[in-house]
mmCIF file with all atom_site columns, C-alpha atoms in Angstrom:
data_model
loop_
_atom_site.group_PDB
_atom_site.id
_atom_site.type_symbol
_atom_site.label_atom_id
_atom_site.label_alt_id
_atom_site.label_comp_id
_atom_site.label_asym_id
_atom_site.label_entity_id
_atom_site.label_seq_id
_atom_site.pdbx_PDB_ins_code
_atom_site.Cartn_x
_atom_site.Cartn_y
_atom_site.Cartn_z
_atom_site.occupancy
_atom_site.B_iso_or_equiv
_atom_site.pdbx_formal_charge
_atom_site.auth_seq_id
_atom_site.auth_comp_id
_atom_site.auth_asym_id
_atom_site.auth_atom_id
_atom_site.pdbx_PDB_model_num
ATOM 1   C CA . MET P 1 1   ? -17.162 49.228 74.889 1.00 36.00 ? 1   MET P CA 1
ATOM 2   C CA . VAL P 1 2   ? -19.463 51.678 75.121 1.00 37.00 ? 2   VAL P CA 1
ATOM 3   C CA . LEU P 1 3   ? -22.477 51.433 77.745 1.00 37.00 ? 3   LEU P CA 1
ATOM 4   C CA . ARG P 1 4   ? -25.316 52.456 77.300 1.00 41.00 ? 4   ARG P CA 1
ATOM 5   C CA . ALA P 1 5   ? -28.388 53.629 79.140 1.00 40.00 ? 5   ALA P CA 1
ATOM 6   C CA . ALA P 1 6   ? -31.895 52.336 78.876 1.00 45.00 ? 6   ALA P CA 1
ATOM 7   C CA . VAL P 1 7   ? -33.922 54.859 77.267 1.00 43.00 ? 7   VAL P CA 1
ATOM 8   C CA . VAL P 1 8   ? -36.834 56.406 79.617 1.00 48.00 ? 8   VAL P CA 1
ATOM 9   C CA . PRO P 1 9   ? -40.158 56.176 79.111 1.00 54.00 ? 9   PRO P CA 1
ATOM 10  C CA . LEU P 1 10  ? -41.204 59.120 77.065 1.00 75.00 ? 10  LEU P CA 1
ATOM 11  C CA . PHE P 1 11  ? -44.657 58.542 77.105 1.00 93.00 ? 11  PHE P CA 1
ATOM 12  C CA . SER P 1 12  ? -47.310 55.524 79.212 1.00 95.00 ? 12  SER P CA 1
ATOM 13  C CA . LEU P 1 13  ? -50.482 54.406 77.840 1.00 96.00 ? 13  LEU P CA 1
ATOM 14  C CA . PRO P 1 14  ? -52.322 52.124 80.237 1.00 97.00 ? 14  PRO P CA 1
ATOM 15  C CA . THR P 1 15  ? -54.395 49.520 79.424 1.00 97.00 ? 15  THR P CA 1
ATOM 16  C CA . ARG P 1 16  ? -56.081 46.071 80.364 1.00 98.00 ? 16  ARG P CA 1
ATOM 17  C CA . VAL P 1 17  ? -55.210 42.904 79.087 1.00 98.00 ? 17  VAL P CA 1
ATOM 18  C CA . TYR P 1 18  ? -59.118 41.822 77.840 1.00 97.00 ? 18  TYR P CA 1
ATOM 19  C CA . TRP P 1 19  ? -60.429 37.774 76.901 1.00 96.00 ? 19  TRP P CA 1
ATOM 20  C CA . GLU P 1 20  ? -60.296 39.104 73.789 1.00 96.00 ? 20  GLU P CA 1
ATOM 21  C CA . ASP P 1 21  ? -55.839 40.260 73.428 1.00 97.00 ? 21  ASP P CA 1
ATOM 22  C CA . THR P 1 22  ? -55.771 35.286 75.240 1.00 96.00 ? 22  THR P CA 1
ATOM 23  C CA . ASP P 1 23  ? -56.124 31.860 73.774 1.00 95.00 ? 23  ASP P CA 1
ATOM 24  C CA . ALA P 1 24  ? -57.702 29.428 76.143 1.00 92.00 ? 24  ALA P CA 1
ATOM 25  C CA . GLY P 1 25  ? -55.240 29.852 79.737 1.00 93.00 ? 25  GLY P CA 1
ATOM 26  C CA . GLY P 1 26  ? -55.473 33.073 80.031 1.00 94.00 ? 26  GLY P CA 1
ATOM 27  C CA . VAL P 1 27  ? -52.727 34.349 78.428 1.00 97.00 ? 27  VAL P CA 1
ATOM 28  C CA . VAL P 1 28  ? -51.750 37.349 75.892 1.00 97.00 ? 28  VAL P CA 1
ATOM 29  C CA . TYR P 1 29  ? -51.463 35.718 72.279 1.00 96.00 ? 29  TYR P CA 1
ATOM 30  C CA . HIS P 1 30  ? -48.056 37.091 71.052 1.00 95.00 ? 30  HIS P CA 1
ATOM 31  C CA . ALA P 1 31  ? -49.677 38.820 68.893 1.00 95.00 ? 31  ALA P CA 1
ATOM 32  C CA . ARG P 1 32  ? -51.840 41.526 70.619 1.00 97.00 ? 32  ARG P CA 1
ATOM 33  C CA . TYR P 1 33  ? -48.423 42.467 72.056 1.00 98.00 ? 33  TYR P CA 1
ATOM 34  C CA . VAL P 1 34  ? -47.798 44.190 68.843 1.00 97.00 ? 34  VAL P CA 1
ATOM 35  C CA . ALA P 1 35  ? -51.658 46.370 68.746 1.00 97.00 ? 35  ALA P CA 1
ATOM 36  C CA . PHE P 1 36  ? -50.976 47.424 72.187 1.00 98.00 ? 36  PHE P CA 1
ATOM 37  C CA . LEU P 1 37  ? -47.461 49.016 70.830 1.00 98.00 ? 37  LEU P CA 1
ATOM 38  C CA . GLU P 1 38  ? -49.007 50.097 67.794 1.00 97.00 ? 38  GLU P CA 1
ATOM 39  C CA . ARG P 1 39  ? -52.160 52.095 70.115 1.00 97.00 ? 39  ARG P CA 1
ATOM 40  C CA . ALA P 1 40  ? -48.620 53.519 72.746 1.00 97.00 ? 40  ALA P CA 1
ATOM 41  C CA . ARG P 1 41  ? -47.508 55.078 69.597 1.00 97.00 ? 41  ARG P CA 1
ATOM 42  C CA . SER P 1 42  ? -50.571 56.466 68.261 1.00 96.00 ? 42  SER P CA 1
ATOM 43  C CA . GLU P 1 43  ? -51.179 57.687 71.770 1.00 96.00 ? 43  GLU P CA 1
ATOM 44  C CA . TRP P 1 44  ? -47.882 59.258 71.612 1.00 95.00 ? 44  TRP P CA 1
ATOM 45  C CA . MET P 1 45  ? -47.393 61.085 68.262 1.00 94.00 ? 45  MET P CA 1
ATOM 46  C CA . ARG P 1 46  ? -51.020 62.298 68.828 1.00 94.00 ? 46  ARG P CA 1
ATOM 47  C CA . SER P 1 47  ? -49.484 63.485 72.307 1.00 93.00 ? 47  SER P CA 1
ATOM 48  C CA . VAL P 1 48  ? -47.178 65.240 70.840 1.00 91.00 ? 48  VAL P CA 1
ATOM 49  C CA . GLY P 1 49  ? -49.618 67.349 68.017 1.00 91.00 ? 49  GLY P CA 1
ATOM 50  C CA . HIS P 1 50  ? -49.540 65.072 65.151 1.00 93.00 ? 50  HIS P CA 1
ATOM 51  C CA . GLY P 1 51  ? -53.098 62.088 64.707 1.00 92.00 ? 51  GLY P CA 1
ATOM 52  C CA . GLN P 1 52  ? -52.447 59.668 61.575 1.00 92.00 ? 52  GLN P CA 1
ATOM 53  C CA . GLN P 1 53  ? -55.821 61.536 60.040 1.00 94.00 ? 53  GLN P CA 1
ATOM 54  C CA . ALA P 1 54  ? -53.697 65.497 60.339 1.00 94.00 ? 54  ALA P CA 1
ATOM 55  C CA . LEU P 1 55  ? -51.163 63.823 59.186 1.00 95.00 ? 55  LEU P CA 1
ATOM 56  C CA . ILE P 1 56  ? -52.464 62.352 55.782 1.00 96.00 ? 56  ILE P CA 1
ATOM 57  C CA . ASP P 1 57  ? -54.952 65.549 55.415 1.00 95.00 ? 57  ASP P CA 1
ATOM 58  C CA . GLY P 1 58  ? -52.322 67.757 56.299 1.00 94.00 ? 58  GLY P CA 1
ATOM 59  C CA . LEU P 1 59  ? -48.890 66.310 55.592 1.00 95.00 ? 59  LEU P CA 1
ATOM 60  C CA . ASP P 1 60  ? -49.185 63.797 52.507 1.00 95.00 ? 60  ASP P CA 1
ATOM 61  C CA . LEU P 1 61  ? -48.571 61.583 55.488 1.00 97.00 ? 61  LEU P CA 1
ATOM 62  C CA . VAL P 1 62  ? -48.265 58.386 56.508 1.00 97.00 ? 62  VAL P CA 1
ATOM 63  C CA . PHE P 1 63  ? -45.789 55.954 58.897 1.00 97.00 ? 63  PHE P CA 1
ATOM 64  C CA . ALA P 1 64  ? -46.399 52.861 58.307 1.00 97.00 ? 64  ALA P CA 1
ATOM 65  C CA . VAL P 1 65  ? -44.220 49.962 60.155 1.00 97.00 ? 65  VAL P CA 1
ATOM 66  C CA . ARG P 1 66  ? -40.792 49.305 58.429 1.00 97.00 ? 66  ARG P CA 1
ATOM 67  C CA . ASP P 1 67  ? -39.592 46.213 60.920 1.00 97.00 ? 67  ASP P CA 1
ATOM 68  C CA . MET P 1 68  ? -39.192 45.951 64.433 1.00 98.00 ? 68  MET P CA 1
ATOM 69  C CA . HIS P 1 69  ? -37.231 43.151 67.467 1.00 98.00 ? 69  HIS P CA 1
ATOM 70  C CA . LEU P 1 70  ? -39.016 42.317 70.115 1.00 98.00 ? 70  LEU P CA 1
ATOM 71  C CA . ASP P 1 71  ? -37.815 40.193 73.148 1.00 98.00 ? 71  ASP P CA 1
ATOM 72  C CA . PHE P 1 72  ? -40.879 38.273 74.755 1.00 97.00 ? 72  PHE P CA 1
ATOM 73  C CA . HIS P 1 73  ? -39.572 38.234 78.926 1.00 98.00 ? 73  HIS P CA 1
ATOM 74  C CA . ARG P 1 74  ? -42.476 37.552 81.328 1.00 97.00 ? 74  ARG P CA 1
ATOM 75  C CA . PRO P 1 75  ? -46.128 36.608 80.209 1.00 97.00 ? 75  PRO P CA 1
ATOM 76  C CA . ALA P 1 76  ? -48.972 39.225 80.551 1.00 98.00 ? 76  ALA P CA 1
ATOM 77  C CA . ARG P 1 77  ? -52.192 37.765 81.640 1.00 98.00 ? 77  ARG P CA 1
ATOM 78  C CA . LEU P 1 78  ? -56.021 38.488 81.548 1.00 97.00 ? 78  LEU P CA 1
ATOM 79  C CA . ASP P 1 79  ? -57.230 41.509 83.863 1.00 97.00 ? 79  ASP P CA 1
ATOM 80  C CA . ASP P 1 80  ? -53.781 42.397 84.275 1.00 98.00 ? 80  ASP P CA 1
ATOM 81  C CA . ALA P 1 81  ? -53.650 46.234 84.311 1.00 98.00 ? 81  ALA P CA 1
ATOM 82  C CA . LEU P 1 82  ? -50.419 47.558 81.812 1.00 98.00 ? 82  LEU P CA 1
ATOM 83  C CA . GLU P 1 83  ? -48.735 49.834 80.445 1.00 97.00 ? 83  GLU P CA 1
ATOM 84  C CA . VAL P 1 84  ? -47.093 50.782 77.343 1.00 97.00 ? 84  VAL P CA 1
ATOM 85  C CA . THR P 1 85  ? -44.082 53.378 76.821 1.00 96.00 ? 85  THR P CA 1
ATOM 86  C CA . VAL P 1 86  ? -43.315 55.037 74.680 1.00 96.00 ? 86  VAL P CA 1
ATOM 87  C CA . ALA P 1 87  ? -38.926 57.118 73.792 1.00 95.00 ? 87  ALA P CA 1
ATOM 88  C CA . LEU P 1 88  ? -38.546 58.154 70.473 1.00 96.00 ? 88  LEU P CA 1
ATOM 89  C CA . ALA P 1 89  ? -35.060 56.321 70.361 1.00 96.00 ? 89  ALA P CA 1
ATOM 90  C CA . ARG P 1 90  ? -33.931 58.035 67.299 1.00 96.00 ? 90  ARG P CA 1
ATOM 91  C CA . VAL P 1 91  ? -34.949 60.600 64.108 1.00 97.00 ? 91  VAL P CA 1
ATOM 92  C CA . ARG P 1 92  ? -33.874 60.317 60.554 1.00 97.00 ? 92  ARG P CA 1
ATOM 93  C CA . ARG P 1 93  ? -35.096 62.320 57.606 1.00 97.00 ? 93  ARG P CA 1
ATOM 94  C CA . ALA P 1 94  ? -37.036 59.356 56.212 1.00 97.00 ? 94  ALA P CA 1
ATOM 95  C CA . SER P 1 95  ? -37.959 57.385 59.109 1.00 98.00 ? 95  SER P CA 1
ATOM 96  C CA . VAL P 1 96  ? -38.110 57.109 63.154 1.00 97.00 ? 96  VAL P CA 1
ATOM 97  C CA . GLU P 1 97  ? -37.532 54.852 66.122 1.00 98.00 ? 97  GLU P CA 1
ATOM 98  C CA . PHE P 1 98  ? -38.832 53.603 68.584 1.00 97.00 ? 98  PHE P CA 1
ATOM 99  C CA . ALA P 1 99  ? -38.020 51.753 71.783 1.00 96.00 ? 99  ALA P CA 1
ATOM 100 C CA . GLN P 1 100 ? -40.908 50.936 73.767 1.00 97.00 ? 100 GLN P CA 1
ATOM 101 C CA . GLN P 1 101 ? -41.910 48.448 77.063 1.00 97.00 ? 101 GLN P CA 1
ATOM 102 C CA . VAL P 1 102 ? -45.030 47.180 77.700 1.00 98.00 ? 102 VAL P CA 1
ATOM 103 C CA . LEU P 1 103 ? -45.110 47.040 81.552 1.00 98.00 ? 103 LEU P CA 1
ATOM 104 C CA . ARG P 1 104 ? -46.911 45.044 84.891 1.00 98.00 ? 104 ARG P CA 1
ATOM 105 C CA . GLY P 1 105 ? -46.281 47.368 87.892 1.00 95.00 ? 105 GLY P CA 1
ATOM 106 C CA . GLY P 1 106 ? -42.087 48.040 87.478 1.00 90.00 ? 106 GLY P CA 1
ATOM 107 C CA . ASP P 1 107 ? -41.656 44.396 86.051 1.00 97.00 ? 107 ASP P CA 1
ATOM 108 C CA . VAL P 1 108 ? -40.789 44.428 82.082 1.00 97.00 ? 108 VAL P CA 1
ATOM 109 C CA . LEU P 1 109 ? -42.701 42.309 79.996 1.00 98.00 ? 109 LEU P CA 1
ATOM 110 C CA . VAL P 1 110 ? -42.113 42.628 76.631 1.00 98.00 ? 110 VAL P CA 1
ATOM 111 C CA . SER P 1 111 ? -39.627 44.787 74.916 1.00 98.00 ? 111 SER P CA 1
ATOM 112 C CA . ALA P 1 112 ? -39.120 46.140 71.688 1.00 98.00 ? 112 ALA P CA 1
ATOM 113 C CA . ARG P 1 113 ? -37.412 48.140 68.972 1.00 98.00 ? 113 ARG P CA 1
ATOM 114 C CA . VAL P 1 114 ? -39.778 49.820 66.009 1.00 98.00 ? 114 VAL P CA 1
ATOM 115 C CA . ARG P 1 115 ? -39.038 51.241 62.869 1.00 98.00 ? 115 ARG P CA 1
ATOM 116 C CA . VAL P 1 116 ? -41.465 53.430 60.669 1.00 98.00 ? 116 VAL P CA 1
ATOM 117 C CA . ALA P 1 117 ? -40.725 54.664 57.281 1.00 98.00 ? 117 ALA P CA 1
ATOM 118 C CA . ALA P 1 118 ? -42.635 57.599 56.378 1.00 98.00 ? 118 ALA P CA 1
ATOM 119 C CA . LEU P 1 119 ? -44.700 57.254 52.995 1.00 98.00 ? 119 LEU P CA 1
ATOM 120 C CA . ASP P 1 120 ? -46.267 59.455 51.071 1.00 96.00 ? 120 ASP P CA 1
ATOM 121 C CA . ALA P 1 121 ? -50.654 59.389 52.082 1.00 95.00 ? 121 ALA P CA 1
ATOM 122 C CA . GLY P 1 122 ? -52.057 58.750 48.579 1.00 93.00 ? 122 GLY P CA 1
ATOM 123 C CA . GLY P 1 123 ? -49.602 56.173 47.229 1.00 95.00 ? 123 GLY P CA 1
ATOM 124 C CA . PHE P 1 124 ? -47.436 54.608 49.654 1.00 95.00 ? 124 PHE P CA 1
ATOM 125 C CA . ARG P 1 125 ? -43.550 55.598 48.778 1.00 97.00 ? 125 ARG P CA 1
ATOM 126 C CA . PRO P 1 126 ? -40.737 56.307 50.849 1.00 97.00 ? 126 PRO P CA 1
ATOM 127 C CA . ARG P 1 127 ? -40.238 60.511 50.888 1.00 97.00 ? 127 ARG P CA 1
ATOM 128 C CA . ALA P 1 128 ? -38.471 62.493 53.196 1.00 97.00 ? 128 ALA P CA 1
ATOM 129 C CA . ILE P 1 129 ? -40.200 63.758 56.782 1.00 97.00 ? 129 ILE P CA 1
ATOM 130 C CA . PRO P 1 130 ? -41.378 67.144 56.284 1.00 96.00 ? 130 PRO P CA 1
ATOM 131 C CA . ASP P 1 131 ? -39.041 69.950 57.941 1.00 96.00 ? 131 ASP P CA 1
ATOM 132 C CA . ALA P 1 132 ? -40.974 71.420 60.452 1.00 95.00 ? 132 ALA P CA 1
ATOM 133 C CA . LEU P 1 133 ? -41.341 67.885 61.951 1.00 96.00 ? 133 LEU P CA 1
ATOM 134 C CA . TYR P 1 134 ? -39.243 67.107 61.321 1.00 97.00 ? 134 TYR P CA 1
ATOM 135 C CA . GLY P 1 135 ? -37.833 69.874 63.658 1.00 95.00 ? 135 GLY P CA 1
ATOM 136 C CA . GLN P 1 136 ? -40.138 69.108 65.956 1.00 94.00 ? 136 GLN P CA 1
ATOM 137 C CA . LEU P 1 137 ? -39.050 65.728 66.354 1.00 94.00 ? 137 LEU P CA 1
ATOM 138 C CA . LYS P 1 138 ? -35.442 65.242 66.858 1.00 94.00 ? 138 LYS P CA 1
ATOM 139 C CA . PRO P 1 139 ? -35.299 67.776 70.043 1.00 93.00 ? 139 PRO P CA 1
ATOM 140 C CA . LEU P 1 140 ? -37.246 64.724 72.066 1.00 92.00 ? 140 LEU P CA 1
ATOM 141 C CA . GLU P 1 141 ? -34.653 62.375 71.179 1.00 93.00 ? 141 GLU P CA 1
ATOM 142 C CA . SER P 1 142 ? -33.846 60.236 74.051 1.00 86.00 ? 142 SER P CA 1
ATOM 143 C CA . ASN P 1 143 ? -30.428 60.368 74.473 1.00 60.00 ? 143 ASN P CA 1
ATOM 144 C CA . ALA P 1 144 ? -29.491 57.674 76.056 1.00 42.00 ? 144 ALA P CA 1
ATOM 145 C CA . GLU P 1 145 ? -29.281 54.573 73.416 1.00 47.00 ? 145 GLU P CA 1
ATOM 146 C CA . GLN P 1 146 ? -30.885 51.258 74.632 1.00 42.00 ? 146 GLN P CA 1
ATOM 147 C CA . ASP P 1 147 ? -29.517 48.196 73.947 1.00 37.00 ? 147 ASP P CA 1
ATOM 148 C CA . ARG P 1 148 ? -30.840 45.839 70.663 1.00 36.00 ? 148 ARG P CA 1
#
């Protein structure tokens, strides 16, 4: 049996829960967490120098979610201040896997594993991540694997 440590977040995006994120009872609707996670991944990519439009214009590359696994632990509510974390779990030649969490204070509300596939921007066909980008991302992988 191999014990694995939790992935250390490399990036955190603060956000707040607004009325539009909730149901009538003021609890965050489950699908809104997907938007929170997406924004954090996009801002993480921008923080390492690769905004989405720059990837399209410069590398003819887009990333599309291939699969995701979400575990809902506790609800977020109207006006909660949240942190959405991003850790690069694994880079492969044509995909990237992220470990993410939505936190309120120190409490984990949602944990997620998200795998994105590399596609050419023009035809949305699978492609390899360009060598220069792969070389930049690979060293950013977390040394620890989060349990699935």
